[in-house]
Short mmCIF file of C-alpha atoms in Angstrom, two decimals:
data_model
loop_
_atom_site.label_atom_id
_atom_site.label_comp_id
_atom_site.label_asym_id
_atom_site.label_seq_id
_atom_site.Cartn_x
_atom_site.Cartn_y
_atom_site.Cartn_z
CA MET A 3 -20.44 3.27 -57.06
CA ARG A 4 -23.64 0.32 -56.50
CA VAL A 5 -22.54 -1.45 -53.52
CA LEU A 6 -23.50 -4.98 -52.11
CA ALA A 7 -22.98 -4.80 -48.10
CA ALA A 8 -22.87 -8.10 -46.94
CA MET A 9 -24.20 -7.72 -43.58
CA SER A 10 -23.15 -10.70 -41.02
CA GLY A 11 -25.27 -9.34 -38.31
CA GLY A 12 -21.90 -8.57 -36.69
CA VAL A 13 -20.20 -5.35 -35.97
CA ASP A 14 -16.66 -5.33 -38.42
CA SER A 15 -19.77 -5.86 -40.90
CA ALA A 16 -21.53 -2.86 -39.82
CA VAL A 17 -18.85 -0.45 -39.59
CA ALA A 18 -17.99 -1.74 -43.04
CA ALA A 19 -21.10 -0.52 -44.38
CA ALA A 20 -21.37 2.50 -42.60
CA ARG A 21 -17.91 3.98 -43.91
CA ALA A 22 -18.68 3.00 -47.92
CA VAL A 23 -22.04 5.03 -47.46
CA ASP A 24 -19.62 7.45 -45.68
CA ALA A 25 -17.69 7.07 -49.02
CA GLY A 26 -20.97 7.96 -51.22
CA HIS A 27 -21.48 4.98 -52.79
CA ASP A 28 -25.01 3.93 -53.07
CA VAL A 29 -24.82 0.76 -50.58
CA VAL A 30 -27.39 -1.84 -50.11
CA GLY A 31 -27.35 -4.21 -47.13
CA VAL A 32 -27.79 -7.53 -47.45
CA HIS A 33 -28.22 -10.69 -44.62
CA MET A 34 -27.03 -14.16 -46.33
CA ALA A 35 -28.70 -16.72 -44.68
CA LEU A 36 -27.02 -19.74 -44.83
CA ASN A 37 -28.83 -22.08 -42.02
CA ARG A 38 -32.06 -23.59 -43.18
CA ALA A 39 -32.71 -24.10 -39.84
CA PRO A 40 -31.57 -20.72 -37.60
CA GLY A 41 -34.74 -21.72 -34.52
CA THR A 42 -32.00 -20.58 -31.83
CA LEU A 43 -30.34 -17.41 -31.01
CA ARG A 44 -26.67 -17.71 -30.92
CA THR A 45 -24.66 -18.42 -27.35
CA GLY A 46 -21.95 -16.89 -26.41
CA SER A 47 -19.29 -16.20 -29.05
CA ARG A 48 -19.98 -19.68 -30.81
CA GLY A 49 -21.63 -19.92 -34.58
CA CYS A 50 -23.37 -17.14 -36.48
CA CYS A 51 -26.15 -16.88 -39.37
CA THR A 52 -28.64 -17.11 -36.35
CA ILE A 53 -31.60 -15.80 -36.27
CA GLU A 54 -30.19 -13.11 -33.59
CA ASP A 55 -27.88 -12.46 -36.68
CA ALA A 56 -29.85 -11.64 -38.76
CA LEU A 57 -31.72 -9.19 -36.71
CA ASP A 58 -28.70 -7.16 -35.53
CA ALA A 59 -28.19 -6.69 -39.32
CA ARG A 60 -31.26 -5.17 -40.51
CA ARG A 61 -31.13 -2.71 -37.17
CA ALA A 62 -28.14 -1.79 -38.59
CA ALA A 63 -28.75 -1.54 -41.44
CA ASP A 64 -32.06 0.31 -40.81
CA LEU A 65 -30.13 2.93 -38.16
CA LEU A 66 -27.73 3.71 -41.61
CA GLY A 67 -30.94 4.69 -43.20
CA ILE A 68 -29.88 2.14 -46.41
CA PRO A 69 -32.26 -0.72 -47.83
CA PHE A 70 -32.03 -4.10 -46.48
CA TYR A 71 -32.68 -7.72 -47.58
CA VAL A 72 -32.29 -11.18 -46.60
CA TRP A 73 -30.94 -13.38 -49.31
CA ASP A 74 -31.20 -17.11 -48.88
CA LEU A 75 -27.87 -19.08 -49.71
CA SER A 76 -28.16 -22.03 -47.77
CA GLU A 77 -28.79 -24.86 -50.53
CA SER A 78 -25.39 -23.24 -52.13
CA PHE A 79 -23.42 -23.16 -48.41
CA VAL A 80 -24.93 -26.86 -47.58
CA GLN A 81 -23.54 -28.04 -51.27
CA GLU A 82 -20.85 -25.76 -51.81
CA VAL A 83 -19.09 -25.75 -47.75
CA VAL A 84 -20.53 -27.98 -45.54
CA GLU A 85 -20.88 -31.12 -48.17
CA ASP A 86 -17.02 -30.05 -49.02
CA PHE A 87 -16.50 -30.10 -45.49
CA VAL A 88 -17.18 -33.66 -44.92
CA ALA A 89 -16.13 -35.41 -48.15
CA GLU A 90 -12.98 -33.51 -47.25
CA TYR A 91 -12.58 -35.53 -43.80
CA ALA A 92 -14.44 -38.63 -44.97
CA ALA A 93 -11.13 -38.16 -47.85
CA GLY A 94 -8.38 -37.47 -45.13
CA ARG A 95 -7.88 -34.05 -45.45
CA THR A 96 -8.36 -31.25 -43.57
CA PRO A 97 -10.16 -28.44 -45.37
CA ASN A 98 -10.70 -24.49 -44.29
CA PRO A 99 -14.48 -24.29 -44.09
CA CYS A 100 -13.82 -19.84 -44.04
CA VAL A 101 -11.69 -20.46 -47.04
CA ARG A 102 -14.72 -22.24 -48.58
CA CYS A 103 -17.35 -20.29 -47.52
CA ASN A 104 -15.58 -16.96 -49.51
CA GLU A 105 -14.19 -18.59 -52.32
CA ARG A 106 -18.05 -19.73 -53.54
CA ILE A 107 -20.26 -17.88 -51.46
CA LYS A 108 -19.49 -14.98 -50.48
CA PHE A 109 -17.43 -14.15 -53.78
CA ALA A 110 -18.88 -16.26 -56.17
CA ALA A 111 -22.70 -16.56 -55.33
CA LEU A 112 -22.82 -13.35 -53.68
CA LEU A 113 -20.82 -11.56 -56.22
CA ASP A 114 -22.35 -12.99 -59.38
CA LYS A 115 -26.09 -12.37 -58.14
CA GLY A 116 -25.14 -8.75 -57.17
CA VAL A 117 -23.34 -8.23 -60.33
CA ALA A 118 -26.07 -9.54 -62.45
CA LEU A 119 -28.05 -7.13 -60.82
CA GLY A 120 -25.78 -3.93 -61.61
CA PHE A 121 -23.60 -4.01 -58.46
CA ASP A 122 -20.12 -2.96 -58.95
CA ALA A 123 -19.03 -3.99 -55.91
CA VAL A 124 -19.12 -6.17 -52.71
CA CYS A 125 -18.01 -5.01 -49.49
CA THR A 126 -17.62 -6.60 -46.52
CA GLY A 127 -16.17 -6.65 -42.85
CA HIS A 128 -12.89 -8.45 -43.63
CA TYR A 129 -9.70 -7.22 -42.52
CA ALA A 130 -8.02 -6.72 -45.75
CA ARG A 131 -7.08 -4.33 -48.30
CA VAL A 132 -7.59 -3.89 -51.98
CA LEU A 133 -5.18 -1.57 -53.20
CA ARG A 134 -4.19 -0.31 -56.80
CA GLY A 135 -0.24 -1.12 -58.47
CA ALA A 136 1.15 1.20 -61.29
CA ASP A 137 -0.94 0.20 -63.79
CA GLY A 138 -4.39 0.70 -61.93
CA SER A 139 -4.96 -3.06 -61.18
CA ALA A 140 -6.70 -4.01 -57.99
CA GLN A 141 -3.98 -5.71 -55.97
CA LEU A 142 -5.16 -8.27 -52.19
CA HIS A 143 -3.15 -7.21 -49.72
CA ARG A 144 -2.94 -7.83 -45.63
CA ALA A 145 -4.73 -5.60 -43.34
CA ALA A 146 -2.93 -2.87 -41.60
CA ASP A 147 -3.83 -4.91 -38.18
CA ALA A 148 -1.69 -7.77 -38.46
CA ALA A 149 -3.54 -9.34 -36.02
CA LYS A 150 -6.72 -8.99 -37.78
CA ASP A 151 -5.59 -9.66 -40.67
CA GLN A 152 -7.31 -11.73 -42.56
CA SER A 153 -6.28 -11.99 -46.34
CA TYR A 154 -5.54 -15.79 -45.89
CA VAL A 155 -9.02 -16.49 -45.89
CA LEU A 156 -9.31 -14.30 -49.10
CA ALA A 157 -6.18 -15.66 -51.14
CA VAL A 158 -8.95 -17.42 -52.63
CA LEU A 159 -10.15 -15.16 -54.93
CA ASP A 160 -9.07 -14.50 -58.26
CA ALA A 161 -8.21 -10.78 -60.20
CA ASP A 162 -11.55 -10.05 -61.38
CA GLN A 163 -13.30 -10.84 -57.51
CA VAL A 164 -10.69 -8.87 -55.84
CA ALA A 165 -11.39 -5.83 -58.51
CA HIS A 166 -15.08 -5.96 -57.71
CA ALA A 167 -13.78 -6.58 -53.79
CA MET A 168 -14.44 -3.43 -51.09
CA PHE A 169 -12.82 -3.79 -47.42
CA PRO A 170 -12.95 -0.77 -45.65
CA LEU A 171 -11.53 -2.10 -42.63
CA GLY A 172 -8.74 -2.56 -44.35
CA ASP A 173 -6.95 0.34 -42.76
CA ALA A 174 -8.83 0.12 -39.49
CA PRO A 175 -5.10 0.30 -36.68
CA THR A 176 -7.55 -2.12 -33.89
CA LYS A 177 -9.86 -4.13 -33.81
CA GLU A 178 -10.78 -1.88 -30.54
CA GLN A 179 -11.01 1.34 -32.89
CA VAL A 180 -13.17 -0.36 -34.88
CA ARG A 181 -15.85 -0.83 -31.92
CA ALA A 182 -15.08 2.31 -30.54
CA GLU A 183 -16.26 3.63 -34.23
CA ALA A 184 -19.67 1.37 -34.01
CA GLU A 185 -20.31 3.07 -30.38
CA ARG A 186 -19.79 6.42 -31.73
CA ARG A 187 -22.00 5.88 -34.58
CA GLY A 188 -25.00 4.27 -32.48
CA LEU A 189 -24.58 0.85 -34.11
CA PRO A 190 -26.29 -1.80 -31.45
CA VAL A 191 -23.66 -4.97 -32.02
CA ALA A 192 -20.64 -2.44 -30.92
CA ARG A 193 -20.02 -4.63 -28.01
CA LYS A 194 -21.10 -7.68 -29.94
CA PRO A 195 -18.91 -11.09 -29.28
CA ASP A 196 -16.89 -12.30 -32.37
CA SER A 197 -17.87 -15.35 -33.43
CA HIS A 198 -15.36 -18.33 -33.30
CA ASP A 199 -15.41 -22.00 -34.40
CA ILE A 200 -17.12 -23.26 -37.33
CA CYS A 201 -20.43 -22.08 -38.02
CA PHE A 202 -22.57 -24.76 -38.64
CA ILE A 203 -20.55 -26.38 -35.83
CA PRO A 204 -22.05 -24.26 -33.63
CA ASP A 205 -21.28 -26.34 -30.36
CA GLY A 206 -17.46 -26.65 -31.55
CA ASP A 207 -17.86 -30.55 -31.36
CA THR A 208 -16.18 -31.28 -35.01
CA ARG A 209 -15.96 -34.82 -34.46
CA GLY A 210 -18.99 -35.16 -33.26
CA PHE A 211 -20.66 -33.66 -36.26
CA LEU A 212 -18.92 -35.76 -38.37
CA ALA A 213 -19.62 -38.97 -36.76
CA ASP A 214 -23.52 -37.92 -36.49
CA LYS A 215 -22.84 -37.32 -41.28
CA LEU A 216 -20.54 -40.42 -41.63
CA GLY A 217 -21.38 -43.01 -38.97
CA GLU A 218 -18.82 -44.83 -36.85
CA GLU A 219 -15.71 -46.35 -39.56
CA PRO A 220 -13.94 -48.32 -36.77
CA GLY A 221 -10.10 -48.49 -37.29
CA GLU A 222 -6.39 -48.49 -35.99
CA VAL A 223 -4.10 -46.01 -34.27
CA LEU A 224 -0.37 -47.08 -35.13
CA ASP A 225 3.23 -46.38 -34.98
CA GLU A 226 5.91 -45.97 -37.48
CA ASP A 227 6.45 -49.72 -37.53
CA GLY A 228 2.87 -50.95 -37.73
CA ALA A 229 2.24 -51.85 -34.26
CA VAL A 230 -1.41 -51.32 -33.14
CA LEU A 231 -1.16 -48.87 -30.12
CA GLY A 232 -4.84 -48.18 -30.17
CA THR A 233 -8.57 -47.94 -32.26
CA HIS A 234 -10.57 -45.29 -33.02
CA THR A 235 -14.35 -44.64 -34.57
CA GLY A 236 -13.38 -42.71 -37.68
CA THR A 237 -10.36 -41.21 -39.27
CA TYR A 238 -12.13 -38.25 -39.76
CA GLY A 239 -11.71 -37.36 -36.15
CA PHE A 240 -8.18 -36.98 -36.91
CA THR A 241 -5.80 -34.31 -38.42
CA VAL A 242 -2.04 -34.15 -39.16
CA GLY A 243 -0.39 -32.79 -36.70
CA GLN A 244 -2.78 -33.43 -33.48
CA ARG A 245 -2.08 -34.30 -29.94
CA LYS A 246 -5.42 -35.36 -27.78
CA GLY A 247 -7.84 -37.75 -28.22
CA LEU A 248 -5.44 -40.86 -30.20
CA GLY A 249 -6.70 -43.00 -27.69
CA LEU A 250 -3.79 -44.62 -26.86
CA ARG A 251 -3.18 -47.89 -24.74
CA ARG A 252 0.56 -47.08 -23.89
CA PRO A 253 2.96 -43.85 -23.90
CA ALA A 254 6.03 -44.16 -26.14
CA PRO A 255 9.06 -45.95 -24.63
CA ASP A 256 10.69 -42.75 -24.39
CA GLY A 257 7.58 -41.06 -22.32
CA ARG A 258 7.33 -38.15 -24.95
CA PRO A 259 4.39 -37.44 -26.42
CA ARG A 260 3.14 -38.73 -29.58
CA TYR A 261 0.92 -36.73 -32.99
CA VAL A 262 -0.77 -37.50 -35.68
CA LEU A 263 1.86 -38.07 -38.34
CA SER A 264 -0.79 -39.07 -41.36
CA ILE A 265 -3.89 -40.67 -42.08
CA GLU A 266 -5.08 -43.21 -44.21
CA PRO A 267 -9.16 -43.70 -44.62
CA VAL A 268 -8.95 -46.40 -46.85
CA ARG A 269 -7.45 -48.64 -44.57
CA ARG A 270 -8.80 -46.66 -42.01
CA THR A 271 -5.83 -46.16 -40.22
CA VAL A 272 -4.27 -43.25 -37.71
CA THR A 273 -0.52 -43.41 -37.94
CA VAL A 274 1.25 -41.26 -35.16
CA GLY A 275 4.99 -40.64 -33.85
CA PRO A 276 6.91 -37.76 -32.83
CA ALA A 277 7.30 -34.24 -33.12
CA GLU A 278 10.37 -34.10 -34.99
CA ARG A 279 8.24 -36.19 -37.75
CA LEU A 280 6.16 -33.40 -37.94
CA ALA A 281 8.36 -30.83 -39.55
CA VAL A 282 7.88 -30.37 -43.52
CA GLY A 283 10.36 -28.96 -45.86
CA GLU A 284 8.24 -29.14 -49.41
CA LEU A 285 4.49 -28.62 -50.33
CA HIS A 286 2.68 -30.21 -52.91
CA ALA A 287 -0.01 -28.42 -54.12
CA LEU A 288 -3.01 -27.76 -56.36
CA GLU A 289 -6.35 -26.22 -57.98
CA ALA A 290 -3.97 -22.62 -57.70
CA VAL A 291 -6.03 -19.29 -57.84
CA TRP A 292 -3.94 -16.31 -58.88
CA SER A 293 -5.03 -12.86 -57.99
CA ALA A 294 -2.09 -11.52 -59.69
CA PRO A 295 -0.28 -12.62 -62.34
CA GLU A 296 0.86 -16.73 -62.43
CA PRO A 297 4.21 -17.24 -61.62
CA VAL A 298 6.90 -18.04 -64.11
CA GLY A 299 9.75 -20.27 -62.89
CA PRO A 300 11.06 -20.57 -59.73
CA VAL A 301 10.02 -16.94 -57.32
CA GLU A 302 10.58 -16.02 -54.07
CA VAL A 303 7.82 -15.50 -51.84
CA HIS A 304 6.48 -16.04 -48.70
CA VAL A 305 3.88 -18.94 -47.91
CA GLN A 306 1.23 -18.95 -44.79
CA VAL A 307 -0.81 -22.45 -44.45
CA ARG A 308 -2.89 -21.50 -41.37
CA ALA A 309 -5.41 -19.07 -41.01
CA HIS A 310 -3.52 -17.16 -38.38
CA GLY A 311 -0.14 -19.12 -39.15
CA GLU A 312 3.31 -17.68 -39.48
CA ALA A 313 4.52 -16.91 -43.11
CA VAL A 314 7.74 -17.99 -43.94
CA PRO A 315 10.22 -17.68 -46.77
CA ALA A 316 10.13 -19.92 -49.77
CA VAL A 317 10.47 -20.90 -53.40
CA ALA A 318 7.43 -21.81 -55.51
CA GLU A 319 7.14 -23.35 -59.20
CA VAL A 320 3.94 -23.80 -61.14
CA THR A 321 4.63 -26.99 -63.29
CA GLY A 322 1.48 -27.66 -65.61
CA GLU A 323 -1.68 -27.60 -62.92
CA GLN A 324 0.84 -28.03 -59.60
CA VAL A 325 2.65 -25.76 -57.10
CA ARG A 326 6.14 -26.70 -55.93
CA VAL A 327 6.77 -25.30 -52.69
CA VAL A 328 10.24 -25.47 -51.63
CA LEU A 329 10.48 -24.11 -47.80
CA ARG A 330 13.45 -21.83 -46.78
CA THR A 331 12.02 -22.09 -43.16
CA PRO A 332 10.15 -25.92 -42.20
CA LEU A 333 6.35 -26.09 -41.19
CA THR A 334 4.70 -28.74 -38.71
CA GLY A 335 1.75 -29.87 -39.12
CA VAL A 336 0.70 -29.79 -42.28
CA ALA A 337 -2.33 -31.78 -43.31
CA PRO A 338 -3.19 -32.08 -46.90
CA GLY A 339 -7.14 -30.10 -47.95
CA GLN A 340 -5.05 -27.11 -46.34
CA THR A 341 -5.27 -23.89 -48.24
CA VAL A 342 -1.39 -22.34 -48.83
CA ALA A 343 -1.31 -18.53 -49.26
CA PHE A 344 1.14 -17.09 -51.58
CA TYR A 345 2.51 -13.63 -50.69
CA ALA A 346 5.09 -11.09 -51.99
CA GLY A 347 5.28 -8.79 -49.19
CA THR A 348 1.98 -7.67 -48.01
CA ARG A 349 0.61 -8.73 -51.26
CA VAL A 350 -1.57 -12.19 -51.68
CA LEU A 351 -0.37 -13.20 -55.41
CA GLY A 352 -2.50 -16.47 -55.10
CA SER A 353 -3.25 -19.39 -53.14
CA ALA A 354 -3.75 -23.47 -53.73
CA THR A 355 -4.60 -26.49 -51.98
CA ILE A 356 -1.86 -28.46 -50.37
CA SER A 357 -1.90 -32.69 -51.86
CA GLY A 358 1.27 -33.70 -50.20
CA THR A 359 4.73 -32.85 -48.19
CA SER A 360 7.88 -34.11 -48.21
CA PRO A 361 10.16 -34.34 -44.69
CA ALA A 362 12.68 -31.75 -44.22
CA ARG A 363 15.64 -32.50 -44.38
CA SER A 364 17.54 -32.93 -41.11
#
């Protein structure tokens, strides 16, 4: 196959590209330039998409003997990921920018362009697997290494995108073995630190980033009875389940910690309360995307609402444009805007965006 290898400049994408070459594919490396002003080098393991990353990707491609290009997708990235991130927080929701990037950049903009140029598949360094079903269809599954599994952030892919995806690291036993393989191959990124945090907020200060974009929008922090406990400079600085940085004037009467229970951006209020009020028994979700056939009627599934969160049993039912999810095991701190991924065993069925929750029954 003609394969377009997305090379971020990290060890995972470099080894993935190397394995695609070993498999006999005609591989071309491409680095996505997502930062409009990548004038500084990465510091430690924060951020990505810097000049250093582009150079590391080029060196890896040169060592593998494959053509290499840099594609400027910064305009699409700003519109589809950064501006979406800001708008979601402004609306009181909690988005996952990595999910959006996979959905709209790596497997929409990049894949669409690759297919238009005659490529058969896009190869990335994600830890997930594409397996073939009995009918020959492509199925997205969890990675062999549960600790590194990234199927959650890929759950937004539809069936056609999964069919054109290649994840050579999906069967890798551990990340350390991937690094050891990179060293054997002589790849200079073998011991390069993994990137963390949100790539377009390399200093990790999400609240400061949002404040710069949205400005100050002062409001009140309330308890469940509506009593004012403190003030804030913007509801975008909070997410459901948050405990620290609440700016409360006094502790709870019983001395127990308080957590963010809800956010009302129009009223500019943040409501806090005890931990047990965070328990959620039902999810309501919209914008479903299915890589497997859409479920008909109530179906038993496992659901996951965070990239490294626990998958819990649930019953999901599609009704029109909404998916109702009744949790057999309650979850805590679930916020509107998060992605809920649906699994049957190791297989990813699809995903949807959480629009609301209902409390767990006591």
